[in-house]
Amino acid sequence: MNDLSMARTAPKAGFDVNAVRRDFPILSQQVNGKPLVYLDNGASAQKPLTVLDAMDRYYREMHSNVHRGAHTLGDRATTAFEGARETVRAFLNAGSTEEIIWTRGTTEAINLIANGLAARLKPGDEILLSHMEHHANIVPWQMIAERTGATVIPIQVTPAGELDLDSFNSLLGEKTRVLALTHVSNVLGTINPVASLIKQAKARGVITVIDGAQAVPHFQPDVQALGCDFYMFSAHKLFGPTGVGALYGRKQLLEEIPPYQGGGEMIERVTFDRTTWNVLPYKFEAGTPPIAEAVGLGAAIEYLGGLDRAAMEASEEALLTRANELVETVPGMQVIGTAKHKVPVMSFKIEGLHPSDIGTLLDQQGIAIRTGHHCAMPLMDFYGVPGTARASFAFYNTIAEVEQLFTALQKVQRLFA
Ligand code: PLP
């Protein structure tokens, strides 16, 4: 699926989707009298038993605050928490755990970086992002631009939903200070060629920020191979818990930028005259962190490491291929986002139908999809739609579920025709 997606673990060979589904207890329930077909993974993915068990065990056996060091439970909690940080480091192939910061998720990580870079920005500077960004990678930059006098400039996308490289080449220039790009579009599923764009930006000394929220559930990025300065993701989209995410930052830059929040943990020494900061990564981790959630994220990554990545990606690709084959069976259905390199996400509209009606009628048939603007209003404006319906698949979805989706869409379309 992507040249940077090779697994670095030695997992079981092959991929048995039915066996995998047994690891996700939530999937085997009925919703509205029908077996649940969960196709809203882009919004939030489901959790395997190993994640639930790891968090449960953490609370049953080892919970205490971390880094306080005065007793055994505190040591156990700290070991589990820092072990999870190492798991994230290995997952991203970062050079050191000093470069892995716990955040509440992608949104907080982008805010942390945008605020941290504010002091480097001045009137006339340009922050380059794209027309396909999630609001989480637009609004924090707009807020910083307002504070500093910098300007936010969007790279255009093509009608197929790919980054317009001519637009990128013409916009990357003398004034560009930051390039903030999504690795994968949450609406279109497009996998952006970030490695080459980062290379071009770095050649000009531009700081590069990659939003990996929709990439990591589908392939494993390698931040050293990518060469980016910052990379962030949310655990809840990676089969882990809500409330936690990780930020990778290049050590030198993390050392240079100021802390995001003040409080306990992030200080070295506090006096009323002068306060000094803790070492990395703690400088950016004010207050008691989401300990059980970090442990849960570690368990999610370990779970993924036990799967055959190549087989899993092939299985996901087969889901998208089957969905594409079936589009023509629904009269008036149009897919938005037909990029050559895509993760299994399908945004669509059906002539004469409002996306929210499609969502409601599918829900009655036990099928969960997302409808609306997907926190990407500029992209909706580009396509001239108020919103779309979106089916986003995960590795635990089956071809039969794809077919159920289309049978249900045919029914919905007939109802309104
Ligand atoms: N970036 C992208 C591409 C997303 O899809 C999302 C969530 O849908 C976010 C950022 C924000 O993630 P979170 O709400 O977990 O912070």
XYZ file of C-alpha atoms and ligand atoms in Angstrom:
433
model
C 0.000 0.000 0.000
C 2.855 2.345 0.775
C 6.596 2.030 0.485
C 7.056 3.030 4.129
C 4.579 0.541 5.508
C 6.708 -2.545 5.957
C 6.146 -4.242 9.276
C 9.177 -4.369 11.519
C 7.826 -7.156 13.695
C 7.745 -10.884 12.991
C 4.003 -11.657 13.077
C 1.965 -14.763 12.349
C 1.812 -15.457 8.618
C -1.525 -14.952 6.827
C -4.647 -13.142 7.845
C -7.867 -14.819 9.028
C -10.488 -12.110 9.277
C -12.938 -14.336 11.173
C -10.340 -15.154 13.806
C -9.458 -11.475 14.072
C -13.104 -10.520 14.535
C -13.322 -12.775 17.583
C -10.762 -10.475 19.200
C -13.246 -7.567 18.990
C -16.224 -8.429 21.212
C -18.223 -5.323 20.256
C -18.512 -6.504 16.653
C -20.621 -9.558 17.452
C -23.745 -7.749 18.568
C -27.074 -6.882 17.026
C -28.008 -3.261 16.389
C -31.620 -2.445 15.544
C -32.307 -6.169 15.258
C -29.543 -6.706 12.683
C -25.930 -7.888 13.023
C -23.756 -4.823 13.474
C -21.767 -3.784 10.404
C -19.333 -1.208 11.722
C -18.021 1.005 8.925
C -17.231 4.158 10.882
C -13.655 3.276 11.709
C -12.297 6.579 10.444
C -14.192 8.343 13.218
C -13.117 5.849 15.872
C -12.075 2.223 15.634
C -13.060 -0.668 17.917
C -10.763 -2.206 20.528
C -9.442 -5.768 20.748
C -9.781 -7.736 23.980
C -6.062 -7.386 24.638
C -6.502 -3.613 24.957
C -9.475 -3.975 27.296
C -7.574 -6.561 29.338
C -4.395 -4.484 29.534
C -6.309 -1.475 30.868
C -8.337 -3.617 33.248
C -5.198 -5.322 34.544
C -3.450 -2.013 34.916
C -6.251 -0.700 37.160
C -6.607 -3.987 39.070
C -2.930 -4.573 39.730
C -0.736 -1.556 39.274
C -2.491 1.783 39.325
C -0.782 4.658 41.055
C 0.607 7.943 39.841
C 3.738 7.756 37.681
C 7.256 9.118 38.196
C 6.741 9.595 41.941
C 8.947 6.625 42.780
C 8.106 6.245 46.465
C 6.481 2.815 46.422
C 5.993 -0.431 44.512
C 2.687 0.396 42.820
C 4.148 3.671 41.601
C 7.079 1.761 40.131
C 4.767 -0.722 38.422
C 2.639 2.054 36.940
C 5.727 3.915 35.743
C 7.186 0.779 34.167
C 3.931 0.051 32.301
C 3.548 3.679 31.228
C 7.132 4.098 30.009
C 6.987 0.645 28.403
C 4.060 1.901 26.323
C 6.133 4.919 25.285
C 8.850 2.574 24.048
C 6.197 0.610 22.108
C 5.084 3.834 20.380
C 8.706 4.738 19.658
C 9.294 1.383 17.981
C 5.990 1.638 16.078
C 7.022 4.990 14.552
C 10.710 4.046 14.362
C 11.688 7.184 16.253
C 15.277 7.361 17.423
C 14.536 7.818 21.104
C 11.682 7.837 23.642
C 12.681 11.441 24.367
C 11.011 12.194 21.056
C 7.654 10.641 21.999
C 5.232 12.923 23.846
C 1.890 11.758 25.215
C -0.977 14.036 24.247
C -4.762 13.807 24.400
C -4.724 13.028 20.692
C -3.938 14.456 17.269
C -5.770 17.713 17.927
C -3.839 18.495 21.084
C -0.554 17.523 19.435
C -1.106 19.958 16.550
C -2.069 22.711 18.998
C 1.071 21.971 21.005
C 3.281 22.334 17.922
C 1.463 25.363 16.503
C 1.825 27.164 19.837
C 5.428 26.055 20.180
C 6.316 27.478 16.778
C 4.550 30.819 17.335
C 7.699 32.588 18.498
C 9.396 31.712 15.182
C 6.632 33.234 13.056
C 6.318 36.854 12.038
C 4.137 38.905 9.678
C 4.597 37.777 6.101
C 5.599 34.213 6.982
C 3.551 31.455 5.390
C 2.125 28.257 6.798
C 1.418 25.836 3.975
C -1.256 23.201 4.453
C -3.719 21.580 2.092
C -7.326 21.927 1.070
C -7.985 18.386 2.323
C -6.975 18.966 5.954
C -9.155 18.065 8.926
C -10.125 21.162 10.947
C -7.606 19.960 13.558
C -4.842 20.807 11.084
C -6.358 24.116 9.968
C -7.808 25.959 12.949
C -4.767 25.809 15.309
C -2.654 27.318 12.495
C -5.256 30.016 11.841
C -5.181 30.902 15.537
C -1.385 31.125 15.497
C -1.442 33.097 12.243
C -3.764 35.616 13.843
C -1.397 35.982 16.796
C 1.787 36.296 14.755
C 0.723 37.952 11.497
C 1.658 34.857 9.492
C -0.633 33.632 6.702
C -2.200 30.207 6.225
C -2.112 29.107 2.593
C -3.879 26.001 1.243
C -2.392 23.740 -1.440
C -5.079 22.883 -3.982
C -6.429 19.389 -4.547
C -7.391 17.870 -7.886
C -10.989 16.765 -8.631
C -9.882 13.159 -8.021
C -8.824 14.166 -4.514
C -5.070 14.126 -4.915
C -2.754 16.913 -3.824
C -2.126 19.227 -6.746
C 1.649 19.058 -6.974
C 1.844 22.052 -9.305
C 0.036 24.058 -6.658
C 2.456 22.750 -4.016
C 5.484 23.628 -6.140
C 4.233 27.109 -6.822
C 3.344 27.807 -3.187
C 6.453 26.415 -1.489
C 8.714 29.425 -1.444
C 10.913 31.910 0.349
C 8.227 32.812 2.866
C 7.184 29.257 3.775
C 8.061 28.457 7.374
C 5.817 25.469 8.113
C 4.374 22.667 5.982
C 1.493 20.960 7.845
C -0.015 18.064 5.888
C -2.239 15.133 6.484
C -0.638 11.812 5.608
C -4.050 10.373 4.683
C -7.279 12.308 4.079
C -10.110 11.361 6.420
C -12.688 12.183 3.721
C -11.042 10.973 0.532
C -8.774 8.213 1.803
C -5.959 9.691 -0.322
C -2.447 8.710 0.769
C -0.382 11.825 0.190
C 3.194 11.481 -1.105
C 4.493 13.120 2.046
C 8.036 11.726 1.866
C 8.887 13.645 -1.308
C 7.076 16.799 -0.160
C 8.939 16.731 3.151
C 12.209 16.403 1.243
C 11.426 19.473 -0.848
C 10.328 21.448 2.196
C 13.382 20.460 4.216
C 15.681 21.575 1.434
C 14.291 25.050 2.093
C 14.544 24.789 5.870
C 10.762 24.510 6.298
C 9.451 22.783 9.430
C 7.315 19.769 8.518
C 4.300 18.560 10.517
C 2.485 15.398 9.440
C -0.989 14.513 10.730
C -0.960 10.719 10.863
C -4.418 10.247 12.397
C -5.840 8.372 9.397
C -2.604 6.771 8.270
C -1.593 4.674 11.274
C -4.723 2.452 11.295
C -3.772 1.277 7.800
C 0.015 1.251 7.594
C 3.039 1.783 9.761
C 4.895 5.035 9.166
C 8.631 5.383 9.686
C 9.361 8.896 10.893
C 13.089 8.596 10.232
C 12.521 7.448 6.650
C 9.931 10.185 6.157
C 12.306 12.762 7.601
C 9.505 14.869 9.082
C 9.993 17.119 12.109
C 6.682 16.202 13.772
C 4.203 13.341 13.363
C 1.080 12.790 15.460
C -1.814 10.360 15.836
C -4.729 9.463 18.152
C -4.960 6.114 19.920
C -8.703 5.742 19.450
C -8.362 5.469 15.674
C -5.570 2.905 16.131
C -7.740 0.374 18.009
C -6.711 1.870 21.347
C -8.584 3.962 23.918
C -9.841 7.527 23.711
C -8.084 10.314 25.604
C -4.531 9.629 24.522
C -2.354 10.072 21.466
C 1.281 10.433 20.629
C 3.407 13.151 19.159
C 6.773 12.418 17.602
C 9.085 15.423 17.449
C 12.673 15.729 16.322
C 14.714 16.075 19.509
C 16.500 19.272 18.592
C 13.253 21.059 17.765
C 11.494 19.760 20.883
C 14.364 21.127 22.914
C 14.093 24.496 21.243
C 10.346 25.098 21.440
C 8.713 26.193 24.696
C 6.390 23.977 26.734
C 2.693 23.995 25.841
C 1.179 23.833 29.320
C 2.589 24.542 32.763
C 2.143 22.483 35.916
C 3.544 19.482 37.697
C 5.912 17.047 35.928
C 7.080 19.499 33.274
C 9.427 21.460 35.556
C 12.941 20.961 36.808
C 12.813 23.629 39.532
C 10.208 26.207 40.499
C 10.867 29.412 42.383
C 8.960 32.667 42.315
C 11.927 34.221 40.543
C 12.482 31.626 37.867
C 11.189 28.230 36.752
C 13.173 25.793 34.626
C 11.840 22.971 32.468
C 12.150 19.229 32.851
C 14.046 17.171 30.264
C 12.334 15.614 27.249
C 9.752 14.214 26.912
C 8.382 15.395 30.282
C 8.769 19.082 29.429
C 5.591 18.711 27.350
C 3.641 16.529 29.801
C 2.196 18.829 32.443
C -0.021 17.179 35.048
C -0.951 13.553 35.648
C -0.938 11.850 32.234
C -3.504 9.365 30.856
C -1.683 6.344 32.290
C -4.156 3.510 31.689
C -4.865 4.921 28.236
C -1.170 4.947 27.342
C -0.965 1.321 28.485
C -4.021 0.579 26.313
C -2.377 2.204 23.300
C 0.740 0.124 23.870
C -1.427 -3.006 23.909
C -3.158 -1.939 20.668
C 0.175 -1.522 18.900
C 1.368 -4.865 20.234
C -1.844 -6.465 18.975
C -1.221 -5.036 15.498
C 2.382 -6.213 15.658
C 1.073 -9.771 16.045
C -0.781 -9.610 12.719
C 0.682 -10.218 9.313
C 0.824 -6.605 8.109
C 1.196 -7.357 4.420
C -1.718 -9.814 4.471
C -3.811 -7.383 6.503
C -3.161 -4.545 4.055
C -4.001 -6.835 1.141
C -7.250 -7.747 2.894
C -8.108 -4.050 3.342
C -7.317 -3.368 -0.289
C -9.683 -6.166 -1.301
C -12.463 -4.424 0.664
C -11.962 -1.200 -1.275
C -11.733 -3.039 -4.594
C -15.031 -4.824 -3.887
C -16.671 -1.546 -2.841
C -15.491 0.135 -6.050
C -16.884 -2.751 -8.119
C -20.291 -2.361 -6.502
C -20.670 1.422 -6.911
C -22.412 1.022 -10.259
C -25.094 -1.177 -8.666
C -26.499 1.882 -6.846
C -28.125 4.295 -9.315
C -26.977 7.883 -8.837
C -24.101 6.993 -6.499
C -20.953 9.039 -6.930
C -17.692 8.451 -5.084
C -15.821 11.522 -3.876
C -12.112 10.791 -3.771
C -10.747 8.508 -6.448
C -7.031 8.939 -5.839
C -4.680 6.246 -7.137
C -3.228 5.589 -3.683
C -5.990 5.232 -1.124
C -6.763 3.597 2.185
C -10.151 1.833 2.328
C -12.322 4.901 2.872
C -15.235 5.669 0.576
C -16.998 9.019 0.662
C -20.019 9.245 -1.569
C -23.241 10.949 -2.443
C -26.386 9.553 -3.998
C -28.389 11.786 -6.289
C -31.526 13.117 -4.623
C -30.586 11.843 -1.163
C -29.307 13.816 1.795
C -26.270 12.156 3.413
C -27.894 12.189 6.847
C -30.938 10.292 5.485
C -28.575 7.675 4.061
C -26.916 7.358 7.479
C -30.206 7.018 9.342
C -31.610 4.427 6.969
C -28.422 2.384 7.047
C -28.418 2.492 10.830
C -31.884 0.943 10.804
C -30.256 -1.962 8.976
C -27.491 -2.258 11.544
C -24.884 -0.499 9.382
C -22.862 2.311 10.974
C -21.338 4.907 8.662
C -20.531 8.595 9.136
C -22.328 11.451 7.427
C -21.701 15.194 7.407
C -18.781 17.493 6.713
C -16.241 15.229 8.471
C -14.543 18.279 10.035
C -13.315 19.208 6.565
C -15.555 22.090 5.531
C -13.079 23.627 3.040
C -12.978 20.282 1.222
C -16.792 20.092 1.201
C -16.820 23.597 -0.328
C -14.324 22.477 -2.955
C -16.653 19.647 -3.996
C -19.724 21.883 -3.657
C -21.490 19.582 -1.193
C -22.732 20.244 2.348
C -21.496 16.822 3.379
C -21.019 13.261 2.229
C -21.755 9.772 3.467
C -18.546 7.913 4.362
C -17.874 4.228 4.833
C -14.463 3.719 6.397
C -13.217 0.159 6.648
C -10.828 -1.502 9.064
C -8.917 -4.763 8.788
C -11.680 -6.567 10.721
C -14.323 -5.793 8.104
C -15.290 -8.481 5.621
C -16.197 -8.634 1.947
C -19.657 -9.819 3.069
C -20.045 -6.576 5.038
C -19.092 -4.518 1.988
C -21.747 -6.393 0.025
C -24.292 -5.811 2.816
C -23.551 -2.099 2.649
C -24.306 -1.989 -1.057
C -27.430 -4.123 -0.767
C -28.628 -1.680 1.895
C -27.720 1.328 -0.285
C -29.680 -0.157 -3.181
C -32.668 -0.469 -0.843
C -32.288 3.128 0.379
C -31.987 4.398 -3.185
C -35.120 2.472 -4.278
C -37.054 3.859 -1.330
C -36.372 7.422 -2.425
C -36.394 6.906 -6.195
N -6.705 14.649 11.697
C -7.410 13.794 10.948
C -6.965 13.496 9.550
C -8.550 13.199 11.475
O -9.259 12.352 10.730
C -8.926 13.495 12.809
C -10.152 12.911 13.370
O -11.037 12.484 12.679
C -8.149 14.381 13.539
C -7.042 14.937 12.954
C -8.477 14.731 14.944
O -8.316 13.622 15.757
P -8.722 13.691 17.307
O -10.152 14.166 17.321
O -8.573 12.289 17.767
O -7.805 14.638 17.967
